[in-house]
Coordinates of N, CA and C in Angstrom, one line a residue:
X1 N 24.3 41.3 26.3 CA 24.6 39.9 26.0 C 24.4 39.1 27.2
X2 N 24.7 37.8 27.1 CA 24.6 36.9 28.2 C 25.9 37.0 29.1
X3 N 26.1 38.1 29.7 CA 27.3 38.3 30.6 C 28.6 38.1 29.9
X4 N 28.8 38.6 28.7 CA 30.0 38.6 28.0 C 30.3 37.2 27.3
X5 N 29.2 36.5 27.1 CA 29.3 35.2 26.4 C 30.1 35.2 25.1
X6 N 29.9 36.3 24.4 CA 30.5 36.4 23.1 C 32.1 36.5 23.2
X7 N 32.5 37.2 24.2 CA 33.9 37.4 24.5 C 34.5 36.0 24.9
X8 N 33.8 35.3 25.8 CA 34.3 34.0 26.3 C 34.4 33.0 25.1
X9 N 33.4 33.1 24.2 CA 33.4 32.2 23.1 C 34.6 32.5 22.2
X10 N 34.9 33.8 22.0 CA 36.0 34.2 21.2 C 37.3 33.7 21.8
X11 N 37.4 33.8 23.1 CA 38.6 33.3 23.8 C 38.8 31.8 23.7
X12 N 37.7 31.1 23.8 CA 37.7 29.6 23.7 C 38.2 29.2 22.3
X13 N 37.7 29.9 21.2 CA 38.1 29.6 19.9 C 39.5 29.9 19.6
X14 N 40.0 31.0 20.2 CA 41.4 31.4 20.1 C 42.3 30.3 20.7
X15 N 41.9 29.9 21.9 CA 42.7 28.9 22.7 C 42.7 27.5 22.0
X16 N 41.5 27.1 21.6 CA 41.4 25.7 21.0 C 41.7 25.6 19.6
X17 N 41.5 26.7 18.9 CA 41.7 26.7 17.4 C 40.6 26.0 16.7
X18 N 39.5 25.7 17.3 CA 38.3 25.1 16.7 C 37.1 26.0 16.6
X19 N 36.4 25.8 15.5 CA 35.2 26.6 15.3 C 34.1 26.2 16.3
X20 N 33.4 27.2 16.7 CA 32.2 27.0 17.6 C 31.0 27.6 17.0
X21 N 29.8 27.0 17.1 CA 28.6 27.5 16.5 C 27.4 27.1 17.5
X22 N 26.4 27.9 17.4 CA 25.2 27.7 18.3 C 24.3 28.8 18.3
X23 N 23.4 28.9 19.4 CA 22.4 29.9 19.5 C 22.6 30.6 20.9
X24 N 22.3 31.9 20.9 CA 22.3 32.6 22.2 C 21.3 33.7 22.1
X25 N 21.0 34.2 23.3 CA 20.1 35.4 23.4 C 21.0 36.6 23.6
X26 N 20.8 37.6 22.8 CA 21.6 38.8 22.8 C 20.7 40.0 23.3
X27 N 21.3 40.8 24.2 CA 20.6 41.9 24.7 C 21.3 43.2 24.2
X28 N 20.5 44.0 23.5 CA 21.0 45.3 23.0 C 21.1 46.3 24.1
X29 N 21.8 47.4 23.8 CA 21.9 48.5 24.8 C 20.6 49.0 25.2
X30 N 19.5 48.9 24.3 CA 18.2 49.5 24.7 C 17.4 48.4 25.5
X31 N 18.0 47.3 25.8 CA 17.3 46.3 26.7 C 16.6 45.2 25.9
X32 N 16.4 45.4 24.6 CA 15.7 44.4 23.7 C 16.6 43.1 23.6
X33 N 15.9 42.0 23.8 CA 16.6 40.7 23.8 C 16.1 40.0 22.6
X34 N 17.0 39.4 21.8 CA 16.6 38.6 20.6 C 17.6 37.5 20.4
X35 N 17.1 36.4 19.7 CA 17.9 35.2 19.5 C 18.9 35.4 18.4
X36 N 20.1 34.9 18.5 CA 21.2 35.0 17.5 C 21.7 33.6 17.2
X37 N 22.1 33.3 16.0 CA 22.9 32.1 15.7 C 24.3 32.7 15.5
X38 N 25.2 32.0 16.0 CA 26.6 32.4 15.9 C 27.5 31.3 15.3
X39 N 28.5 31.7 14.6 CA 29.6 30.8 14.2 C 30.9 31.6 14.3
X40 N 31.8 31.1 15.2 CA 33.1 31.8 15.4 C 34.2 30.8 15.0
X41 N 35.0 31.3 14.1 CA 36.1 30.4 13.6 C 37.5 31.1 13.9
X42 N 38.5 30.3 14.0 CA 39.8 30.9 14.2 C 40.3 31.5 12.9
X43 N 41.1 32.6 13.0 CA 41.7 33.3 11.9 C 43.2 33.0 12.0
X44 N 43.7 32.3 11.0 CA 45.1 31.8 11.1 C 46.0 32.6 10.1
X45 N 47.2 32.8 10.5 CA 48.2 33.4 9.7 C 48.8 32.4 8.7
X46 N 49.8 32.8 7.9 CA 50.4 31.9 7.0 C 51.2 30.8 7.6
X47 N 51.5 30.9 8.9 CA 52.3 29.9 9.6 C 51.3 28.9 10.3
X48 N 50.0 29.2 10.3 CA 49.0 28.4 10.9 C 48.7 28.8 12.3
X49 N 49.4 29.8 12.8 CA 49.2 30.3 14.2 C 47.9 31.1 14.2
X50 N 47.1 30.9 15.2 CA 45.8 31.6 15.4 C 46.1 33.0 15.7
X51 N 45.7 33.9 14.9 CA 45.9 35.4 15.1 C 44.7 36.0 15.7
X52 N 43.6 35.5 15.6 CA 42.3 36.1 16.1 C 41.2 35.2 15.7
X53 N 40.0 35.7 15.7 CA 38.8 35.0 15.3 C 38.0 35.8 14.4
X54 N 37.2 35.1 13.6 CA 36.2 35.8 12.8 C 34.8 35.2 13.1
X55 N 33.8 36.0 13.2 CA 32.5 35.5 13.6 C 31.4 36.0 12.7
X56 N 30.3 35.2 12.7 CA 29.1 35.6 11.9 C 28.0 35.5 12.9
X57 N 27.2 36.5 13.0 CA 26.0 36.5 13.8 C 24.8 36.7 12.9
X58 N 23.7 35.9 13.2 CA 22.5 36.0 12.4 C 21.3 36.2 13.3
X59 N 20.5 37.2 13.1 CA 19.4 37.5 13.9 C 18.3 36.4 13.6
X60 N 17.9 35.6 14.6 CA 16.9 34.6 14.4 C 15.5 35.0 14.8
X61 N 15.2 36.3 15.0 CA 13.9 36.7 15.4 C 12.8 36.3 14.5
X62 N 13.0 36.5 13.2 CA 12.0 36.1 12.2 C 11.7 34.5 12.2
X63 N 12.8 33.8 12.3 CA 12.7 32.3 12.4 C 12.0 31.9 13.6
X64 N 12.3 32.5 14.8 CA 11.6 32.1 16.0 C 10.1 32.5 16.0
X65 N 9.8 33.7 15.4 CA 8.4 34.1 15.3 C 7.7 33.1 14.3
X66 N 8.4 32.7 13.2 CA 7.8 31.7 12.3 C 7.5 30.4 13.0
X67 N 8.5 30.0 13.8 CA 8.3 28.7 14.6 C 7.1 28.8 15.5
X68 N 7.0 30.0 16.2 CA 5.9 30.2 17.1 C 4.6 30.1 16.3
X69 N 4.5 30.8 15.1 CA 3.3 30.7 14.3 C 3.0 29.3 13.9
X70 N 4.0 28.6 13.5 CA 3.8 27.2 13.0 C 3.3 26.4 14.2
X71 N 3.8 26.6 15.4 CA 3.4 25.8 16.6 C 1.9 26.2 16.9
X72 N 1.6 27.5 16.8 CA 0.2 27.9 17.1 C -0.8 27.3 16.0
X73 N -0.3 27.2 14.8 CA -1.2 26.6 13.7 C -1.3 25.1 14.0
X74 N -0.2 24.5 14.4 CA -0.2 23.1 14.7 C -1.2 22.8 15.8
X75 N -1.1 23.6 16.8 CA -2.1 23.4 18.0 C -3.5 23.6 17.5
X76 N -3.7 24.6 16.7 CA -5.1 24.9 16.2 C -5.6 23.7 15.3
X77 N -4.7 23.2 14.5 CA -5.1 22.0 13.7 C -5.3 20.8 14.5
X78 N -4.5 20.6 15.6 CA -4.8 19.5 16.5 C -6.1 19.6 17.2
X79 N -6.5 20.9 17.5 CA -7.8 21.1 18.2 C -8.9 20.8 17.2
X80 N -8.8 21.3 15.9 CA -9.8 21.0 14.9 C -9.9 19.5 14.7
X81 N -8.7 18.8 14.6 CA -8.7 17.3 14.5 C -9.5 16.6 15.6
X82 N -9.2 17.1 16.8 CA -10.0 16.5 18.0 C -11.5 16.8 17.8
X83 N -11.9 18.0 17.4 CA -13.3 18.3 17.3 C -13.9 17.5 16.1
X84 N -13.1 17.2 15.1 CA -13.6 16.4 14.0 C -13.8 15.0 14.4
X85 N -12.9 14.5 15.2 CA -13.0 13.1 15.8 C -14.2 13.0 16.7
X86 N -14.4 14.0 17.5 CA -15.6 14.0 18.4 C -16.9 14.0 17.6
X87 N -16.9 14.8 16.5 CA -18.1 14.9 15.7 C -18.3 13.6 15.0
X88 N -17.2 13.0 14.5 CA -17.3 11.7 13.8 C -17.8 10.6 14.8
X89 N -17.4 10.6 16.0 CA -17.8 9.7 17.0 C -19.3 9.9 17.3
X90 N -19.7 11.1 17.4 CA -21.2 11.4 17.6 C -22.0 10.9 16.4
X91 N -21.5 11.2 15.2 CA -22.2 10.8 14.0 C -22.3 9.3 13.9
X92 N -21.2 8.6 14.3 CA -21.2 7.2 14.3 C -22.2 6.6 15.3
X93 N -22.3 7.2 16.4 CA -23.2 6.8 17.5 C -24.7 7.0 17.0
X94 N -24.9 8.2 16.4 CA -26.2 8.5 15.9 C -26.6 7.6 14.7
X95 N -25.6 7.3 13.9 CA -25.9 6.3 12.8 C -26.3 4.9 13.3
X96 N -25.6 4.5 14.4 CA -25.9 3.2 15.0 C -27.3 3.2 15.5
X97 N -27.7 4.4 16.2 CA -29.0 4.5 16.7 C -30.1 4.5 15.6
X98 N -29.8 5.2 14.5 CA -30.7 5.2 13.4 C -30.8 3.9 12.8
X99 N -29.7 3.2 12.7 CA -29.7 1.8 12.1 C -30.6 0.9 12.9
X100 N -30.5 1.0 14.2 CA -31.3 0.2 15.1 C -32.8 0.5 15.0
X101 N -33.1 1.8 14.8 CA -34.5 2.2 14.6 C -35.0 1.7 13.3
X102 N -34.2 1.8 12.3 CA -34.6 1.3 10.9 C -34.8 -0.2 11.0
X103 N -34.0 -1.0 11.7 CA -34.2 -2.4 11.9 C -35.5 -2.7 12.6
X104 N -35.8 -1.9 13.6 CA -37.1 -2.1 14.4 C -38.3 -1.7 13.5
X105 N -38.2 -0.7 12.7 CA -39.2 -0.3 11.7 C -39.4 -1.4 10.7
X106 N -38.3 -2.0 10.2 CA -38.4 -3.1 9.2 C -39.1 -4.3 9.8
X107 N -38.8 -4.6 11.1 CA -39.5 -5.8 11.8 C -41.0 -5.5 11.9
X108 N -41.3 -4.2 12.3 CA -42.7 -3.8 12.4 C -43.4 -4.0 11.1
X109 N -42.8 -3.5 10.0 CA -43.5 -3.6 8.7 C -43.7 -5.1 8.3
X110 N -42.7 -5.9 8.6 CA -42.8 -7.4 8.3 C -43.9 -8.0 9.2
X111 N -44.0 -7.6 10.5 CA -45.1 -8.1 11.3 C -46.4 -7.7 10.8
X112 N -46.5 -6.4 10.4 CA -47.8 -5.9 9.9 C -48.2 -6.6 8.6
X113 N -47.2 -6.9 7.7 CA -47.5 -7.6 6.5 C -47.9 -9.1 6.8
X114 N -47.3 -9.7 7.8 CA -47.7 -11.0 8.2 C -49.1 -11.0 8.8
X115 N -49.5 -10.0 9.6 CA -50.8 -9.9 10.2 C -51.8 -9.7 9.1
X116 N -51.5 -8.8 8.1 CA -52.4 -8.6 7.0 C -52.6 -9.8 6.2
X117 N -51.6 -10.6 5.9 CA -51.7 -11.9 5.2 C -52.6 -12.8 6.0
X118 N -52.5 -12.9 7.3 CA -53.3 -13.8 8.1 C -54.8 -13.3 8.0
X119 N -55.0 -12.0 8.1 CA -56.3 -11.5 8.0 C -57.0 -11.8 6.7
X120 N -56.2 -11.6 5.6 CA -56.6 -11.9 4.3 C -57.0 -13.4 4.1
X121 N -56.2 -14.2 4.7 CA -56.5 -15.7 4.6 C -57.8 -16.0 5.4
X122 N -57.9 -15.4 6.6 CA -59.1 -15.6 7.4 C -60.4 -15.1 6.6
X123 N -60.3 -14.0 6.0 CA -61.4 -13.5 5.2 C -61.7 -14.4 4.0
X124 N -60.7 -14.9 3.4 CA -60.9 -15.8 2.2 C -61.6 -17.0 2.7
X125 N -61.2 -17.5 3.9 CA -61.8 -18.7 4.4 C -63.2 -18.5 4.8
X126 N -63.6 -17.3 5.1 CA -65.0 -16.9 5.4 C -65.7 -16.4 4.2
X127 N -65.0 -16.6 3.0 CA -65.6 -16.2 1.8 C -65.9 -14.7 1.7
X128 N -65.0 -14.0 2.3 CA -65.1 -12.5 2.1 C -64.1 -12.1 1.1
X129 N -64.5 -11.3 0.1 CA -63.5 -10.8 -0.9 C -62.8 -9.6 -0.3
X130 N -61.5 -9.6 -0.3 CA -60.8 -8.5 0.3 C -61.0 -7.2 -0.3
X131 N -61.1 -7.1 -1.6 CA -61.4 -5.8 -2.2 C -62.7 -5.2 -1.8
X132 N -63.7 -6.1 -1.6 CA -65.0 -5.6 -1.1 C -64.9 -5.1 0.3
X133 N -64.1 -5.9 1.1 CA -64.0 -5.6 2.5 C -63.3 -4.2 2.7
X134 N -62.2 -4.0 1.9 CA -61.5 -2.7 2.0 C -62.4 -1.6 1.6
X135 N -63.2 -1.7 0.5 CA -64.1 -0.6 0.1 C -65.2 -0.4 1.1
X136 N -65.6 -1.4 1.9 CA -66.7 -1.3 2.8 C -66.2 -1.0 4.3
X137 N -64.9 -1.2 4.5 CA -64.4 -1.1 5.9 C -64.5 0.3 6.5
X138 N -64.6 1.3 5.7 CA -64.7 2.6 6.3 C -66.0 3.0 6.9
X139 N -67.0 2.3 6.5 CA -68.4 2.5 7.0 C -68.7 1.8 8.3
X140 N -69.9 2.0 8.8 CA -70.3 1.4 10.1 C -70.3 -0.1 10.0
X141 N -70.8 -0.6 8.9 CA -70.9 -2.0 8.7 C -69.5 -2.6 8.7
X142 N -68.6 -2.0 7.9 CA -67.2 -2.5 7.8 C -66.6 -2.5 9.2
X143 N -66.7 -1.5 10.0 CA -66.1 -1.4 11.3 C -66.7 -2.4 12.2
X144 N -68.0 -2.7 12.1 CA -68.7 -3.7 13.0 C -68.2 -5.1 12.7
X145 N -68.0 -5.4 11.4 CA -67.5 -6.7 11.0 C -66.1 -6.9 11.4
X146 N -65.2 -5.8 11.2 CA -63.8 -6.0 11.7 C -63.8 -6.2 13.2
X147 N -64.6 -5.4 14.0 CA -64.6 -5.6 15.4 C -65.0 -7.0 15.8
X148 N -66.0 -7.6 15.1 CA -66.5 -8.9 15.4 C -65.4 -9.9 15.1
X149 N -64.7 -9.8 13.9 CA -63.6 -10.7 13.6 C -62.5 -10.6 14.6
X150 N -62.1 -9.4 15.0 CA -61.1 -9.3 16.0 C -61.5 -9.9 17.4
X151 N -62.8 -9.9 17.6 CA -63.3 -10.5 18.8 C -63.4 -12.0 18.7
X152 N -63.1 -12.5 17.5 CA -63.1 -14.0 17.4 C -64.2 -14.6 16.6
X153 N -65.1 -13.8 16.1 CA -66.3 -14.3 15.4 C -65.8 -14.7 14.0
X154 N -66.1 -16.0 13.6 CA -65.7 -16.5 12.3 C -66.9 -17.0 11.5
X155 N -68.1 -17.0 12.0 CA -69.3 -17.6 11.4 C -69.8 -16.5 10.4
X156 N -69.8 -16.9 9.1 CA -70.2 -15.9 8.0 C -71.6 -15.4 8.2
X157 N -72.5 -16.3 8.7 CA -73.9 -15.8 8.8 C -74.0 -14.8 10.0
X158 N -73.2 -15.0 11.0 CA -73.2 -14.0 12.1 C -72.6 -12.7 11.7
X159 N -71.6 -12.8 10.9 CA -71.0 -11.6 10.4 C -71.9 -10.9 9.4
X160 N -72.6 -11.6 8.6 CA -73.6 -11.0 7.7 C -74.7 -10.3 8.4
X161 N -75.1 -10.7 9.6 CA -76.1 -10.0 10.3 C -75.7 -8.6 10.7
X162 N -74.4 -8.3 10.7 CA -73.9 -7.0 11.0 C -74.1 -6.0 9.9
X163 N -74.5 -6.4 8.7 CA -74.6 -5.5 7.6 C -75.7 -4.5 7.8
X164 N -75.5 -3.3 7.3 CA -76.5 -2.2 7.4 C -77.6 -2.5 6.4
X165 N -78.7 -1.8 6.4 CA -79.8 -2.0 5.6 C -79.6 -1.7 4.1
X166 N -78.6 -0.8 3.9 CA -78.3 -0.4 2.5 C -77.5 -1.4 1.7
X167 N -76.9 -2.3 2.4 CA -76.0 -3.2 1.7 C -76.8 -4.4 1.3

């Protein structure tokens, strides 16, 4: 025991006449130490005089082990929670990056659509039918005409001179 703590507690209860309760570490004869809950109450006779004490000791080993397991589980859950928060932060960051890339792609598509509309308008003004241009653009003549237009040529007769002999 803790240096005769049980005996001193019994003496205190006998002297004061008041119940004492609490926890202590108890050492068995084989050297094993384990936690105990104690409650020591005065034992009174018919006249009310304290004749001795009565005590209850409860081994708290299982409770202490359960507390340790709960604490270990709590620590594990806190670690998992931290990892989940880190993953969520990473996902949020990646989502923001992806959102920015999607906005950039959307702007590029809008710019391409505007350039296509301008090209269509320019071809219409030069009396070029877009469906014919698209079907012809993959050949040498089509590529030559597109290159000329991109170079600034707008004269239909000059563009017509770029046609191949089969057209």
